[in-house]
Coordinates of C-alpha atoms in Angstrom, one line a residue:
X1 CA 127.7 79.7 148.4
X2 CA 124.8 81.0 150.8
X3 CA 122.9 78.1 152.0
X4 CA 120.7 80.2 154.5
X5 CA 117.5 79.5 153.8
X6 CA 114.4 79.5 156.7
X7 CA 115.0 79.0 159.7
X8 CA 116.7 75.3 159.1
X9 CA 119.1 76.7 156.5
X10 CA 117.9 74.3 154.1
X11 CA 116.1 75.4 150.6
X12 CA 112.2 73.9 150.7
X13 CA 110.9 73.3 147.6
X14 CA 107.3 72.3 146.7
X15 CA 105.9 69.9 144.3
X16 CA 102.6 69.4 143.2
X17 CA 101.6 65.2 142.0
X18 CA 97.9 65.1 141.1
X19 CA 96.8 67.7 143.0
X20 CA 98.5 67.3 146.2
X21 CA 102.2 69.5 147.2
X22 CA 105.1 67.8 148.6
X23 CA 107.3 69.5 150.3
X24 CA 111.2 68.7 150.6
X25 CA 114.3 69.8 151.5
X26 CA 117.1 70.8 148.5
X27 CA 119.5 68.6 151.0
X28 CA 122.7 68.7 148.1
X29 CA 122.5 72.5 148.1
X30 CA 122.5 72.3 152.3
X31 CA 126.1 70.8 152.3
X32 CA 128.2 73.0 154.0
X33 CA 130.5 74.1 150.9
X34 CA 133.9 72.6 151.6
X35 CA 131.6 68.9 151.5
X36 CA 130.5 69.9 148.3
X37 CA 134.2 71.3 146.8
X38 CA 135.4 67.8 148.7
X39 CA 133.1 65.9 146.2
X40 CA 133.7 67.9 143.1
X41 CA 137.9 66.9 143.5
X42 CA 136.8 63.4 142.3
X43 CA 135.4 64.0 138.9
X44 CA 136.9 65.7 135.8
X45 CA 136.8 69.1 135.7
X46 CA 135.1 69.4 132.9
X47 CA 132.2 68.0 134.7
X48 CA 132.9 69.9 137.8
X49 CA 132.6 73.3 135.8
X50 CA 129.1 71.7 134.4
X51 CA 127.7 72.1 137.8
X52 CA 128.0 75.7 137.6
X53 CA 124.7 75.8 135.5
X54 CA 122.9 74.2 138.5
X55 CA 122.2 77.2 140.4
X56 CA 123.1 80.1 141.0
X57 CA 124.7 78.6 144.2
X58 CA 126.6 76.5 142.9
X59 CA 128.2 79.0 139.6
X60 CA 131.7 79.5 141.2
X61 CA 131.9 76.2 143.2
X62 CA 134.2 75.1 140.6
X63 CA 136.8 77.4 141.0
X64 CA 137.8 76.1 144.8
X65 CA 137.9 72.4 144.3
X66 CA 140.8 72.0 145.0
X67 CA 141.9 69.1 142.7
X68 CA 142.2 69.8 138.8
X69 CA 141.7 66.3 136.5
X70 CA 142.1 67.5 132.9
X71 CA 141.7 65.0 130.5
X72 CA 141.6 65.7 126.4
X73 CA 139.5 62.3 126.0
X74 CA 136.3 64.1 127.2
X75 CA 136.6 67.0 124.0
X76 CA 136.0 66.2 120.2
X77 CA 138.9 68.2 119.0
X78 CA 142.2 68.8 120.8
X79 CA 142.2 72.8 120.4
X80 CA 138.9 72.5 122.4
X81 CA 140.4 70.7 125.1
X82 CA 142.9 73.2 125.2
X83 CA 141.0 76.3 125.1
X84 CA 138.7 75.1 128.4
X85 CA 142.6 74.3 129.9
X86 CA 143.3 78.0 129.5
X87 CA 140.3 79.1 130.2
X88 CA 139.6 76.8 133.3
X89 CA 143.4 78.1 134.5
X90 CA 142.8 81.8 134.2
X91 CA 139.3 81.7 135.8
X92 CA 140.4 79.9 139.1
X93 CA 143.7 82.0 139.2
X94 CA 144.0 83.1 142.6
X95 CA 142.9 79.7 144.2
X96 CA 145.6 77.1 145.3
X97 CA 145.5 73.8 143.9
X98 CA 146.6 70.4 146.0
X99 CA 146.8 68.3 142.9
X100 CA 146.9 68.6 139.4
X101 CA 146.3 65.5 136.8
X102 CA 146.6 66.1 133.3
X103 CA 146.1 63.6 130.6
X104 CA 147.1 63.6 127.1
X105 CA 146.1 61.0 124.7
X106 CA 148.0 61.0 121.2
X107 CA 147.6 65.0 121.1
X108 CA 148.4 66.4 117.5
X109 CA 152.1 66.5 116.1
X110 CA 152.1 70.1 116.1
X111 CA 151.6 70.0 119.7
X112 CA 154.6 72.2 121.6
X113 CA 155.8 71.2 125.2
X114 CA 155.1 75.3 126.1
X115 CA 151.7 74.1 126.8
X116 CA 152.9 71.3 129.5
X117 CA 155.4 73.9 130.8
X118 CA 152.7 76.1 131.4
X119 CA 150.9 73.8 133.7
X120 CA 153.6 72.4 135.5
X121 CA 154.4 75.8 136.3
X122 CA 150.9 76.8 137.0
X123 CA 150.7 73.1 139.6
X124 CA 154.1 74.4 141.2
X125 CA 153.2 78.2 141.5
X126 CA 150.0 77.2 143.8
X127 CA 151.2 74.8 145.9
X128 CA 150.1 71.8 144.5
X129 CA 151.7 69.0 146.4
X130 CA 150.6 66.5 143.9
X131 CA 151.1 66.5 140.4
X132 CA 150.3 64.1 137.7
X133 CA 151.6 64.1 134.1
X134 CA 150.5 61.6 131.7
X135 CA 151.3 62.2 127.9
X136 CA 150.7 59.3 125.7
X137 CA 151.6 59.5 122.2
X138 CA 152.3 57.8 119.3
X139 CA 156.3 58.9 118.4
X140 CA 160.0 57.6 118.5
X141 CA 162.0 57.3 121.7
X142 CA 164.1 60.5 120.8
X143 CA 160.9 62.3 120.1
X144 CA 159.7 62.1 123.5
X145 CA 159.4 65.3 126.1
X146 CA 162.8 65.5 128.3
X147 CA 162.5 65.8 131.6
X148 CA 165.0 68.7 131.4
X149 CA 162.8 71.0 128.8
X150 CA 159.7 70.4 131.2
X151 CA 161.2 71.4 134.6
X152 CA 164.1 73.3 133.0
X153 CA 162.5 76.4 134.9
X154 CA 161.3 74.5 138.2
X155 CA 163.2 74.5 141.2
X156 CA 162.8 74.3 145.3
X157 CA 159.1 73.2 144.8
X158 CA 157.0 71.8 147.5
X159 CA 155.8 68.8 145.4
X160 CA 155.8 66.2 147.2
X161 CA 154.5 63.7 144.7
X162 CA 155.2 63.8 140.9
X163 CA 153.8 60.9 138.7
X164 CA 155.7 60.7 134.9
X165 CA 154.4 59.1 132.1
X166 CA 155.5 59.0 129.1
X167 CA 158.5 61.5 129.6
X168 CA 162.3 61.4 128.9
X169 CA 164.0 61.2 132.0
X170 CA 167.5 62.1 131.2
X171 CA 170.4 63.5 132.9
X172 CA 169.3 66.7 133.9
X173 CA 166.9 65.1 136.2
X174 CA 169.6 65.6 138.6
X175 CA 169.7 69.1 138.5
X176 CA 166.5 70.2 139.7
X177 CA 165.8 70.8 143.4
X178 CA 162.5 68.6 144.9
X179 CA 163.7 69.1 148.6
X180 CA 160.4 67.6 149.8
X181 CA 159.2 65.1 147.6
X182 CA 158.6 62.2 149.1
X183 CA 156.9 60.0 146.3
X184 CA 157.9 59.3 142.9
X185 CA 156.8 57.2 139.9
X186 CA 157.7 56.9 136.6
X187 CA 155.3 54.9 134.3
X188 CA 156.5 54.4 130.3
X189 CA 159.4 56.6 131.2
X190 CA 162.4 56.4 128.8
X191 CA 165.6 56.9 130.9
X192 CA 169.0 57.8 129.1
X193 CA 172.2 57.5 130.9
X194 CA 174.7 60.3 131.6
X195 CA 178.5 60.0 129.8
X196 CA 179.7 57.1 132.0
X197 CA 176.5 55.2 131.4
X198 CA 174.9 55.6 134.5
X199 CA 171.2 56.4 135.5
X200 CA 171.4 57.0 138.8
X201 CA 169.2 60.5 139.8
X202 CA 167.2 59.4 142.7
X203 CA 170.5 59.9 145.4
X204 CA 169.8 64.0 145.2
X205 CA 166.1 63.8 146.7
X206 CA 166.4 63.8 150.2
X207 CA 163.3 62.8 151.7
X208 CA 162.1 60.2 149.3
X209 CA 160.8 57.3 150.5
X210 CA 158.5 55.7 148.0
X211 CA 159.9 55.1 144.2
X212 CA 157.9 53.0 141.6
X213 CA 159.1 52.9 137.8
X214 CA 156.6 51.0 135.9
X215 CA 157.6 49.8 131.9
X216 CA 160.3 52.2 131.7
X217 CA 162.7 51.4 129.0
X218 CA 166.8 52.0 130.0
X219 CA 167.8 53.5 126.0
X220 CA 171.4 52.7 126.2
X221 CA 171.0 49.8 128.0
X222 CA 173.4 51.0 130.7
X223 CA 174.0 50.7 134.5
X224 CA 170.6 51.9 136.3
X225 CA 171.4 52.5 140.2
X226 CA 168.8 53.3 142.4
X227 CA 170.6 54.8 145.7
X228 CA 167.7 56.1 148.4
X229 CA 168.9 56.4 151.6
X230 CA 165.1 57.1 152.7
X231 CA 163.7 54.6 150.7
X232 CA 160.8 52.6 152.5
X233 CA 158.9 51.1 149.3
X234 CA 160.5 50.5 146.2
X235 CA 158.5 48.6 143.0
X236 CA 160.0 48.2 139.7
X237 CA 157.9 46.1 136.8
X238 CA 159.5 45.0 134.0
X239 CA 162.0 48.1 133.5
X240 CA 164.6 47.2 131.0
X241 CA 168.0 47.2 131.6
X242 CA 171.1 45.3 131.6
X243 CA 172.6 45.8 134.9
X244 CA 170.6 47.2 138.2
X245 CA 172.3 48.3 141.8
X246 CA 170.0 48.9 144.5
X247 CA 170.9 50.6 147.6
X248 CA 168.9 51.0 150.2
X249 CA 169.5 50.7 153.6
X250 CA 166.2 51.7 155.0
X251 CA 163.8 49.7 152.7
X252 CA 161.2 48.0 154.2
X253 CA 159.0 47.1 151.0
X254 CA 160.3 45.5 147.2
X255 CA 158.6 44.7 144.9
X256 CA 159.8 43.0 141.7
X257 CA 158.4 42.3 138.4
X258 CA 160.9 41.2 135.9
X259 CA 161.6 39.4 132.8
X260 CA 164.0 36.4 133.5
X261 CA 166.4 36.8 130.3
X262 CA 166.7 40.4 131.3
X263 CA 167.4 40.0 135.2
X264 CA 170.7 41.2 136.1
X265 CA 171.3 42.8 139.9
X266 CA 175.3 43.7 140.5
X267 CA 174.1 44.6 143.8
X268 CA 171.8 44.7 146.2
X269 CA 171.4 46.7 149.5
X270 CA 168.6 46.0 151.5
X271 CA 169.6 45.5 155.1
X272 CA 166.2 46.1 156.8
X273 CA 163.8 44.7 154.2
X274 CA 160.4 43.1 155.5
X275 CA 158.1 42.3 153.4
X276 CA 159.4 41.4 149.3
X277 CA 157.2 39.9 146.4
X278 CA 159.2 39.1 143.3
X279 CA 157.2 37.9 140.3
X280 CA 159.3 36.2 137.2
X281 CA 157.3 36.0 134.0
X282 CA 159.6 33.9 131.7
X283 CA 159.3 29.9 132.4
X284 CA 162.4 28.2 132.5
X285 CA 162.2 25.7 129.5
X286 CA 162.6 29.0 127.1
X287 CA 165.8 30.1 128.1
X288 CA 167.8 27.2 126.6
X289 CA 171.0 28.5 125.5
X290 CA 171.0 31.1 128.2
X291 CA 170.9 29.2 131.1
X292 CA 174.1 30.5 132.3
X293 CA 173.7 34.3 132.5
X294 CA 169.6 33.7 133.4
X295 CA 171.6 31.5 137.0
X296 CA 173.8 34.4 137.8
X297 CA 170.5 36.9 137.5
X298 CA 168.3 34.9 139.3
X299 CA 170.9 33.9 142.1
X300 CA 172.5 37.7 142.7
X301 CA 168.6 38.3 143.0
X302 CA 167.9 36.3 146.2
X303 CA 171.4 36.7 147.6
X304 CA 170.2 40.0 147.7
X305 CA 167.4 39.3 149.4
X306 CA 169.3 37.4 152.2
X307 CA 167.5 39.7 154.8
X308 CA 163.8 39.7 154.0
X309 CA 161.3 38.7 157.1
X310 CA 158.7 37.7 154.6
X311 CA 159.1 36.8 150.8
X312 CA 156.3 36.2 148.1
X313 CA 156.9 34.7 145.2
X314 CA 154.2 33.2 142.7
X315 CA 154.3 29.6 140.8
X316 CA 156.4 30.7 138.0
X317 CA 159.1 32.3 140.1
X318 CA 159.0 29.2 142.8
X319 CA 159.6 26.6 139.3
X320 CA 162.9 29.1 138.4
X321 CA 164.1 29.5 142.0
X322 CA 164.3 25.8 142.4
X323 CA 165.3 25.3 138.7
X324 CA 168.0 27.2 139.5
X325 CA 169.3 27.6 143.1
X326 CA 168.3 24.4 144.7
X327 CA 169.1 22.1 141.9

């Protein structure tokens, strides 16, 4: 973008108001163009390619910001949003992108998971260290996208965070090389043990230290073990599952939102924890009948947490601690 304009560099433009000009300064258009690309990487791209019509300036401003946010919700019919996805990809081709967020609301049924191959590959071939997948839909859990169609081509990347929603994470998950990601969540994720029913693929990335799994749902109800040896932050909300092993020897950070009929730790690793907040959403007075298995849950739970320097716990999970541990 030139910005030279005068001797300030700014663009001076007059206006005339009942006779009299006022002079100003075009002050947006003065901003040195990595300010204005910096800018740009918070809106959708869709309204980041809109600026183009500004001037003539600002026409291929769009092409190095450096954050694409690609989201069907802003387009009348899905083949549109798919066409300005193409388009958008092809145009900016030889610029680098440091993250990548695509959003799918309830796309059609004929949709093919070619098209979010396509983009992951497009994320991982420039560079992008961040990348964001959110597909939403309205199908069966055996309908969903596996995690080992959509990466099934993907390996040694420099992502170093990845943010799932709404995929099958099954066993292939292990098979793919992510030798520096460091971040990793999983949001309405449904996870599917291998043959021994086991879900345990976080132990293969090596430098991960933060892991959140949000409303993920454990299919065959098997063993989910969560082994990071560079874990610092771990946060699981209500994941469903009916036996959890954490191990974690570095962890400094747990957080913990569970269901109380559902809460069942075998084990848990956490010899440097700091700081822990467990939240319990089930009052006591509804698990009658189930007291028994509900005890063991809630007790492996703060044995578990023998180690913690600081613990929060809100009202609900101080009634079920003293319910029953110190009764």
């Amino acid at each position: 973008m030139d910005n030279s304009s005068g001797e300030s560099g700014e663009a001076v433009k007059s206006r005339s108001v009942g006779g009299n000009t006022t002079t100003y300064s075009d002050r947006l258009s003065h901003l040195p163009d990595f300010i204005i690309h910096h800018i740009l990487s918070f809106v959708d791209t869709k309204c980041a390619v809109q600026t183009s019509v500004l001037s003539r300036g600002w026409r291929y401003s769009w092409k190095h910001v450096p954050v694409l946010i690609l989201h069907n919700s802003s387009f009348g019919q899905y083949s549109s949003f798919e066409r300005f996805v193409d388009n958008v990809l092809s145009l900016r081709h030889p610029f680098n992108v440091r993250e990548m967020i695509y959003t799918v609301i309830y796309p059609p049924e004929e949709e093919e998971e070619e098209e979010f191959v396509k983009l992951i590959k497009y994320a991982v071939s420039h560079d992008a260290h961040r990348l964001v997948l959110k597909l939403f839909f309205i199908m069966v859990p055996e309908d969903s996208y596996r995690f080992s169609d959509l990466f099934s081509t993907i390996s040694n990347c420099r992502l170093k965070t990845l943010e799932l929603y709404g995929v099958g994470i099954d066993s292939g998950f292990e098979s793919y090389g992510f030798p520096m990601l460091t971040t990793l969540k999983l949001g309405q994720c449904l996870l599917a043990s291998d043959k021994d029913g086991v879900f345990d693929p976080f132990s293969i990335l090596p430098c991960l230290e933060n892991l959140v799994l949000s409303h993920c749902n454990h299919l065959d109800r098997g063993r989910l073990k969560i082994c990071g040896p560079q874990l610092l932050s771990l946060e699981l909300e209500l994941v469903s599952s009916s036996n959890m092993e954490i191990f974690a020897p570095r962890l400094k950070f747990f957080r913990l939102e569970h269901d109380l009929e559902s809460l069942n730790f075998s084990k848990l690793t956490l010899p440097s924890l700091d700081d822990a907040v467990i939240m319990i959403n089930d009052e006591v007075e509804f698990m009658e009948g189930n007291e028994g298995s509900v005890r063991q849950g809630v007790v492996s739970l703060f044995q578990g947490l023998s180690n913690v320097t600081t613990l929060q716990l809100d009202s609900v999970t101080i009634e079920v601690s003293f319910w029953f541990i110190l009764l």
